[in-house]
Every structure is written in structure tokens, then in C-alpha cells.
PDB file of C-alpha atoms in Angstrom:
ATOM      1  CA  MET A   1      -8.405  -4.812  13.297  1.00  0.00           C
ATOM      2  CA  SER A   2      -7.547  -2.360  16.054  1.00  0.00           C
ATOM      3  CA  GLU A   3     -10.077   0.034  17.567  1.00  0.00           C
ATOM      4  CA  GLN A   4      -8.367   3.097  16.110  1.00  0.00           C
ATOM      5  CA  GLU A   5     -10.552   6.109  15.419  1.00  0.00           C
ATOM      6  CA  PHE A   6     -10.014   8.131  12.254  1.00  0.00           C
ATOM      7  CA  PHE A   7     -11.757  11.306  11.226  1.00  0.00           C
ATOM      8  CA  THR A   8     -14.676  10.967   8.867  1.00  0.00           C
ATOM      9  CA  VAL A   9     -15.594  13.257   6.024  1.00  0.00           C
ATOM     10  CA  ASN A  10     -19.083  13.975   4.742  1.00  0.00           C
ATOM     11  CA  HIS A  11     -19.107  12.691   1.185  1.00  0.00           C
ATOM     12  CA  THR A  12     -21.446  10.750  -1.061  1.00  0.00           C
ATOM     13  CA  MET A  13     -20.074   7.658  -2.760  1.00  0.00           C
ATOM     14  CA  THR A  14     -21.599   4.414  -3.953  1.00  0.00           C
ATOM     15  CA  ILE A  15     -21.546   1.455  -1.602  1.00  0.00           C
ATOM     16  CA  ASN A  16     -23.108  -1.998  -1.478  1.00  0.00           C
ATOM     17  CA  VAL A  17     -24.326  -3.205   1.892  1.00  0.00           C
ATOM     18  CA  GLU A  18     -25.377  -6.804   2.439  1.00  0.00           C
ATOM     19  CA  VAL A  19     -27.040  -7.422   5.801  1.00  0.00           C
ATOM     20  CA  MET A  20     -25.899 -10.729   7.215  1.00  0.00           C
ATOM     21  CA  THR A  21     -28.078 -13.217   9.089  1.00  0.00           C
ATOM     22  CA  VAL A  22     -28.569 -12.743  12.836  1.00  0.00           C
ATOM     23  CA  ASN A  23     -26.273 -15.638  13.794  1.00  0.00           C
ATOM     24  CA  PHE A  24     -23.561 -14.830  11.220  1.00  0.00           C
ATOM     25  CA  SER A  25     -19.964 -15.210  12.404  1.00  0.00           C
ATOM     26  CA  LEU A  26     -17.120 -13.318  10.788  1.00  0.00           C
ATOM     27  CA  PRO A  27     -14.785 -15.440   8.672  1.00  0.00           C
ATOM     28  CA  SER A  28     -11.159 -15.906   9.650  1.00  0.00           C
ATOM     29  CA  VAL A  29      -8.720 -13.360   8.241  1.00  0.00           C
ATOM     30  CA  GLU A  30      -7.492 -15.984   5.752  1.00  0.00           C
ATOM     31  CA  LYS A  31     -11.024 -16.770   4.510  1.00  0.00           C
ATOM     32  CA  PHE A  32     -11.862 -13.063   4.397  1.00  0.00           C
ATOM     33  CA  GLU A  33      -8.844 -12.267   2.231  1.00  0.00           C
ATOM     34  CA  ALA A  34      -9.597 -15.254  -0.020  1.00  0.00           C
ATOM     35  CA  GLU A  35     -13.151 -14.052  -0.708  1.00  0.00           C
ATOM     36  CA  ILE A  36     -12.162 -10.518  -1.748  1.00  0.00           C
ATOM     37  CA  PRO A  37     -13.028 -10.145  -5.454  1.00  0.00           C
ATOM     38  CA  ALA A  38      -9.973  -9.993  -7.737  1.00  0.00           C
ATOM     39  CA  PRO A  39     -10.764  -6.491  -9.095  1.00  0.00           C
ATOM     40  CA  PHE A  40     -10.627  -5.147  -5.517  1.00  0.00           C
ATOM     41  CA  ILE A  41      -7.164  -6.646  -4.998  1.00  0.00           C
ATOM     42  CA  VAL A  42      -5.971  -5.250  -8.344  1.00  0.00           C
ATOM     43  CA  ALA A  43      -7.376  -1.794  -7.539  1.00  0.00           C
ATOM     44  CA  SER A  44      -5.621  -1.732  -4.164  1.00  0.00           C
ATOM     45  CA  GLU A  45      -2.316  -2.719  -5.742  1.00  0.00           C
ATOM     46  CA  PHE A  46      -2.706  -0.051  -8.458  1.00  0.00           C
ATOM     47  CA  SER A  47      -3.340   2.609  -5.835  1.00  0.00           C
ATOM     48  CA  ASN A  48      -0.367   1.453  -3.809  1.00  0.00           C
ATOM     49  CA  LEU A  49       1.841   1.645  -6.918  1.00  0.00           C
ATOM     50  CA  ASP A  50       0.541   5.167  -7.608  1.00  0.00           C
ATOM     51  CA  LEU A  51       2.075   6.286  -4.321  1.00  0.00           C
ATOM     52  CA  LEU A  52       5.456   4.998  -5.467  1.00  0.00           C
ATOM     53  CA  ASN A  53       5.034   6.684  -8.846  1.00  0.00           C
ATOM     54  CA  ASP A  54       4.435  10.099  -7.261  1.00  0.00           C
ATOM     55  CA  ALA A  55       8.077  10.402  -6.170  1.00  0.00           C
ATOM     56  CA  ALA A  56       9.359   9.469  -9.636  1.00  0.00           C
ATOM     57  CA  ARG A  57       6.888  11.885 -11.260  1.00  0.00           C
ATOM     58  CA  ASN A  58       8.104  14.751  -9.054  1.00  0.00           C
ATOM     59  CA  GLU A  59      11.708  13.933  -9.909  1.00  0.00           C
ATOM     60  CA  LEU A  60      10.890  14.035 -13.636  1.00  0.00           C
ATOM     61  CA  LYS A  61       9.049  17.346 -13.244  1.00  0.00           C
ATOM     62  CA  ASN A  62      12.066  18.854 -11.508  1.00  0.00           C
ATOM     63  CA  SER A  63      14.284  17.669 -14.388  1.00  0.00           C
ATOM     64  CA  ASP A  64      12.083  19.438 -16.947  1.00  0.00           C
ATOM     65  CA  PHE A  65      10.629  16.299 -18.522  1.00  0.00           C
ATOM     66  CA  LYS A  66       7.122  17.798 -18.803  1.00  0.00           C
ATOM     67  CA  HIS A  67       6.173  15.750 -21.854  1.00  0.00           C
ATOM     68  CA  VAL A  68       7.298  12.478 -20.279  1.00  0.00           C
ATOM     69  CA  VAL A  69       5.304  13.321 -17.148  1.00  0.00           C
ATOM     70  CA  GLN A  70       2.262  14.131 -19.287  1.00  0.00           C
ATOM     71  CA  LEU A  71       2.605  10.828 -21.146  1.00  0.00           C
ATOM     72  CA  LEU A  72       2.835   8.902 -17.875  1.00  0.00           C
ATOM     73  CA  ASP A  73      -0.167  10.767 -16.444  1.00  0.00           C
ATOM     74  CA  ASN A  74      -2.183   9.959 -19.582  1.00  0.00           C
ATOM     75  CA  GLN A  75      -1.288   6.277 -19.327  1.00  0.00           C
ATOM     76  CA  ASN A  76      -2.240   6.287 -15.658  1.00  0.00           C
ATOM     77  CA  SER A  77      -5.592   7.906 -16.536  1.00  0.00           C
ATOM     78  CA  LYS A  78      -6.272   5.159 -19.077  1.00  0.00           C
ATOM     79  CA  LEU A  79      -5.536   2.473 -16.493  1.00  0.00           C
ATOM     80  CA  ASN A  80      -7.773   4.213 -13.944  1.00  0.00           C
ATOM     81  CA  LEU A  81     -10.638   4.310 -16.458  1.00  0.00           C
ATOM     82  CA  LEU A  82     -10.253   0.595 -17.111  1.00  0.00           C
ATOM     83  CA  LEU A  83     -10.029  -0.103 -13.391  1.00  0.00           C
ATOM     84  CA  THR A  84     -13.151   1.958 -12.693  1.00  0.00           C
ATOM     85  CA  PHE A  85     -15.026  -0.045 -15.334  1.00  0.00           C
ATOM     86  CA  MET A  86     -13.849  -3.351 -13.808  1.00  0.00           C
ATOM     87  CA  LEU A  87     -14.949  -2.237 -10.362  1.00  0.00           C
ATOM     88  CA  SER A  88     -18.341  -1.039 -11.602  1.00  0.00           C
ATOM     89  CA  GLN A  89     -19.052  -4.659 -12.580  1.00  0.00           C
ATOM     90  CA  GLN A  90     -18.871  -5.509  -8.849  1.00  0.00           C
ATOM     91  CA  ASP A  91     -21.652  -3.038  -7.970  1.00  0.00           C
ATOM     92  CA  ASP A  92     -24.937  -4.813  -7.155  1.00  0.00           C
ATOM     93  CA  PRO A  93     -27.910  -2.441  -7.697  1.00  0.00           C
ATOM     94  CA  SER A  94     -30.063  -4.438  -5.244  1.00  0.00           C
ATOM     95  CA  MET A  95     -27.626  -3.589  -2.417  1.00  0.00           C
ATOM     96  CA  ARG A  96     -26.681  -0.074  -3.579  1.00  0.00           C
ATOM     97  CA  PHE A  97     -26.690   2.864  -1.182  1.00  0.00           C
ATOM     98  CA  GLN A  98     -24.878   6.193  -0.971  1.00  0.00           C
ATOM     99  CA  THR A  99     -22.661   7.125   1.948  1.00  0.00           C
ATOM    100  CA  HIS A 100     -23.405  10.154   4.034  1.00  0.00           C
ATOM    101  CA  SER A 101     -19.883  10.085   5.458  1.00  0.00           C
ATOM    102  CA  PHE A 102     -16.885   7.776   5.512  1.00  0.00           C
ATOM    103  CA  GLY A 103     -13.476   7.344   7.052  1.00  0.00           C
ATOM    104  CA  ALA A 104     -10.999   4.616   7.871  1.00  0.00           C
ATOM    105  CA  SER A 105     -12.879   3.432  10.960  1.00  0.00           C
ATOM    106  CA  GLN A 106     -16.529   3.710   9.891  1.00  0.00           C
ATOM    107  CA  PHE A 107     -19.049   4.897   7.310  1.00  0.00           C
ATOM    108  CA  THR A 108     -22.635   6.124   7.467  1.00  0.00           C
ATOM    109  CA  TYR A 109     -25.458   5.732   4.978  1.00  0.00           C
ATOM    110  CA  PHE A 110     -29.203   6.268   4.787  1.00  0.00           C
ATOM    111  CA  SER A 111     -31.424   3.199   4.662  1.00  0.00           C
ATOM    112  CA  PRO A 112     -35.200   2.964   4.356  1.00  0.00           C
ATOM    113  CA  GLU A 113     -35.073   0.017   6.765  1.00  0.00           C
ATOM    114  CA  GLN A 114     -33.964   0.014  10.375  1.00  0.00           C
ATOM    115  CA  LEU A 115     -31.245  -2.465  11.303  1.00  0.00           C
ATOM    116  CA  ASP A 116     -30.491  -3.919  14.715  1.00  0.00           C
ATOM    117  CA  LEU A 117     -27.484  -2.661  16.656  1.00  0.00           C
ATOM    118  CA  ASP A 118     -24.445  -4.938  16.272  1.00  0.00           C
ATOM    119  CA  ARG A 119     -25.909  -6.524  13.109  1.00  0.00           C
ATOM    120  CA  LYS A 120     -23.083  -7.690  10.841  1.00  0.00           C
ATOM    121  CA  VAL A 121     -22.851  -6.410   7.277  1.00  0.00           C
ATOM    122  CA  ARG A 122     -20.626  -7.116   4.298  1.00  0.00           C
ATOM    123  CA  ALA A 123     -19.823  -3.935   2.378  1.00  0.00           C
ATOM    124  CA  LYS A 124     -18.189  -2.774  -0.824  1.00  0.00           C
ATOM    125  CA  LEU A 125     -17.111   0.872  -0.955  1.00  0.00           C
ATOM    126  CA  PHE A 126     -16.397   2.259  -4.414  1.00  0.00           C
ATOM    127  CA  LEU A 127     -13.822   5.052  -4.076  1.00  0.00           C
ATOM    128  CA  GLU A 128     -13.436   7.771  -6.678  1.00  0.00           C
ATOM    129  CA  HIS A 129      -9.976   9.001  -5.695  1.00  0.00           C
ATOM    130  CA  PRO A 130      -7.933   6.933  -5.599  1.00  0.00           C
ATOM    131  CA  ALA A 131      -9.814   4.808  -8.141  1.00  0.00           C
ATOM    132  CA  ALA A 132     -10.298   1.737  -5.989  1.00  0.00           C
ATOM    133  CA  ALA A 133     -12.829  -0.282  -4.042  1.00  0.00           C
ATOM    134  CA  VAL A 134     -12.813  -1.661  -0.533  1.00  0.00           C
ATOM    135  CA  TYR A 135     -14.337  -4.986   0.513  1.00  0.00           C
ATOM    136  CA  CYS A 136     -14.978  -5.363   4.231  1.00  0.00           C
ATOM    137  CA  TYR A 137     -17.160  -6.562   7.070  1.00  0.00           C
ATOM    138  CA  GLY A 138     -18.549  -4.363   9.804  1.00  0.00           C
ATOM    139  CA  HIS A 139     -21.289  -4.041  12.357  1.00  0.00           C
ATOM    140  CA  VAL A 140     -24.045  -1.507  12.939  1.00  0.00           C
ATOM    141  CA  SER A 141     -22.821   0.689  15.784  1.00  0.00           C
ATOM    142  CA  GLN A 142     -25.447   3.436  15.691  1.00  0.00           C
ATOM    143  CA  ILE A 143     -28.895   4.085  14.225  1.00  0.00           C
ATOM    144  CA  GLU A 144     -30.564   7.480  13.982  1.00  0.00           C
ATOM    145  CA  LYS A 145     -34.075   8.110  12.630  1.00  0.00           C
ATOM    146  CA  VAL A 146     -33.972  10.993  10.129  1.00  0.00           C
ATOM    147  CA  ASP A 147     -37.309  11.900   8.537  1.00  0.00           C
ATOM    148  CA  ASP A 148     -38.512   8.739   6.757  1.00  0.00           C
ATOM    149  CA  ALA A 149     -35.119   6.961   6.743  1.00  0.00           C
ATOM    150  CA  TYR A 150     -32.442   5.711   9.110  1.00  0.00           C
ATOM    151  CA  LEU A 151     -28.873   6.964   9.271  1.00  0.00           C
ATOM    152  CA  ILE A 152     -26.863   3.792   9.849  1.00  0.00           C
ATOM    153  CA  THR A 153     -23.298   3.907  11.184  1.00  0.00           C
ATOM    154  CA  VAL A 154     -21.137   0.887  10.365  1.00  0.00           C
ATOM    155  CA  LYS A 155     -17.808   0.303  12.127  1.00  0.00           C
ATOM    156  CA  TYR A 156     -15.339  -1.950  10.338  1.00  0.00           C
ATOM    157  CA  ASP A 157     -14.592  -5.393  11.794  1.00  0.00           C
ATOM    158  CA  LEU A 158     -12.565  -6.943   8.959  1.00  0.00           C
ATOM    159  CA  LEU A 159     -10.624  -4.558   6.758  1.00  0.00           C
ATOM    160  CA  ARG A 160      -7.198  -5.044   5.190  1.00  0.00           C
ATOM    161  CA  GLU A 161      -4.549  -2.572   6.344  1.00  0.00           C
ATOM    162  CA  LEU A 162      -3.908  -1.598   2.723  1.00  0.00           C
ATOM    163  CA  ASP A 163      -7.617  -0.758   2.337  1.00  0.00           C
ATOM    164  CA  GLU A 164      -7.546   1.245   5.565  1.00  0.00           C
ATOM    165  CA  ASP A 165      -4.741   3.300   3.989  1.00  0.00           C
ATOM    166  CA  LEU A 166      -6.855   3.782   0.850  1.00  0.00           C
ATOM    167  CA  LEU A 167      -9.763   5.046   2.961  1.00  0.00           C
ATOM    168  CA  ILE A 168      -7.451   7.488   4.748  1.00  0.00           C
ATOM    169  CA  LYS A 169      -6.131   8.729   1.404  1.00  0.00           C
ATOM    170  CA  ALA A 170      -9.657   9.078  -0.025  1.00  0.00           C
ATOM    171  CA  ALA A 171     -10.899  10.946   3.069  1.00  0.00           C
ATOM    172  CA  LEU A 172      -7.906  13.303   2.968  1.00  0.00           C
ATOM    173  CA  HIS A 173      -8.510  13.935  -0.747  1.00  0.00           C
ATOM    174  CA  GLN A 174     -12.148  14.873  -0.072  1.00  0.00           C
ATOM    175  CA  GLN A 175     -11.097  17.082   2.854  1.00  0.00           C
ATOM    176  CA  GLN A 176      -8.546  18.889   0.636  1.00  0.00           C
ATOM    177  CA  LYS A 177     -11.201  19.444  -2.046  1.00  0.00           C
ATOM    178  CA  LEU A 178     -13.527  20.920   0.564  1.00  0.00           C
ATOM    179  CA  LEU A 179     -10.821  23.219   1.938  1.00  0.00           C
ATOM    180  CA  ARG A 180      -9.848  24.377  -1.570  1.00  0.00           C
ATOM    181  CA  GLN A 181     -13.496  25.138  -2.354  1.00  0.00           C
ATOM    182  CA  ARG A 182     -13.903  27.096   0.878  1.00  0.00           C
ATOM    183  CA  SER A 183     -10.781  29.095   0.055  1.00  0.00           C
ATOM    184  CA  LEU A 184     -12.101  29.868  -3.438  1.00  0.00           C
ATOM    185  CA  ASP A 185     -15.495  30.844  -2.012  1.00  0.00           C
ATOM    186  CA  ARG A 186     -13.806  33.218   0.474  1.00  0.00           C
ATOM    187  CA  ASP A 187     -11.758  34.826  -2.307  1.00  0.00           C
ATOM    188  CA  LYS A 188     -14.884  35.714  -4.313  1.00  0.00           C
TER     189      LYS A 188
END
């Protein structure tokens, strides 16, 4: 993965973080992709297909097929509910944390335990929009003591390009929600 920097957005979402042993070595790209749970692959493909569907949906809207668009949106919502359920089965409560921020190059979360710099972790990020999950490896790049916890920054080491795109889309969605809310607050 390249050392690209992407903006991060402050947002809370569920993640699983598994701290790897001190002498852990990252798997090859082939082994990494082979170990990604099937629901994560399916979720990524669904989200990718949603992008293609957006153009067709806009074309139908412009042709005054409101009811067809509504039907398609309802079917998509059903699939997203099923997908969210499938992904929730991958959430391990013993490794569950909440992000403080995330982006396509790193995420932060609060931990009661301090980790060593450069310590490798395996992570699962459960995205709300698009309904998907990201499986990746990273390393601890920064640690900050905050009250009785530690704010841990994890930079990605192994992350599929498709999942990087999902993280960009999710971060942009959260940023748009924040901007819309600020606009509404200003209008009051």
C-alpha cells in the first residue's frame, strides 16, 4: 500500500482490534486476501455495485419512473439490512472498540491499555454508509494519553484498494452529514 495521506473525519463506529504478537510479520498480499472473511468480500462488492446503480437510478428519475426507482431503493435497503446482519456476526465483543476518527490512511480509537509504537494490529472496521466492513492490518503510529485511556492511531499496512475506496466514500459521507448539520444549525 502506498504512503498516501487522506483526510480523516471524527466519527464513532464499531471496530475490532486484535493486537498481534511482538514478532508478527505481515502476510503476503495473496495470504491476506485469502484470509478476508467472505461477508467482507460480499459487502465490498455490494458497495461497488451500488456506485454503478447510482447512474441508472438517476437516469430512471429523469425519465419519470419514480415508482420503479422507489422499488429499486426498497430492494437495495432490504439487501443492506441483510448485509449488515451478516457483518454483525463478524464482530467480536472481546476486541470491540469505537473509533474516534477514521479515514483511508488511518483510524484512531481509545484503549484502556497502552500499546507499543509500531505494534502490528489486525482490524475490522464496520462501516454504516456504505453498509460494508473493512478487514486490514496496520501498525500503531501514535499514542496519546487522554485522561485514563490512550488514544491510539493506527496506520494501514495491508488494505485492499477497493476497501480504501470504501473508506474514502464513508469519510466523505460523514463529512457531508456534518456540513449539512452545520448549515441547518446556522439557518435556525
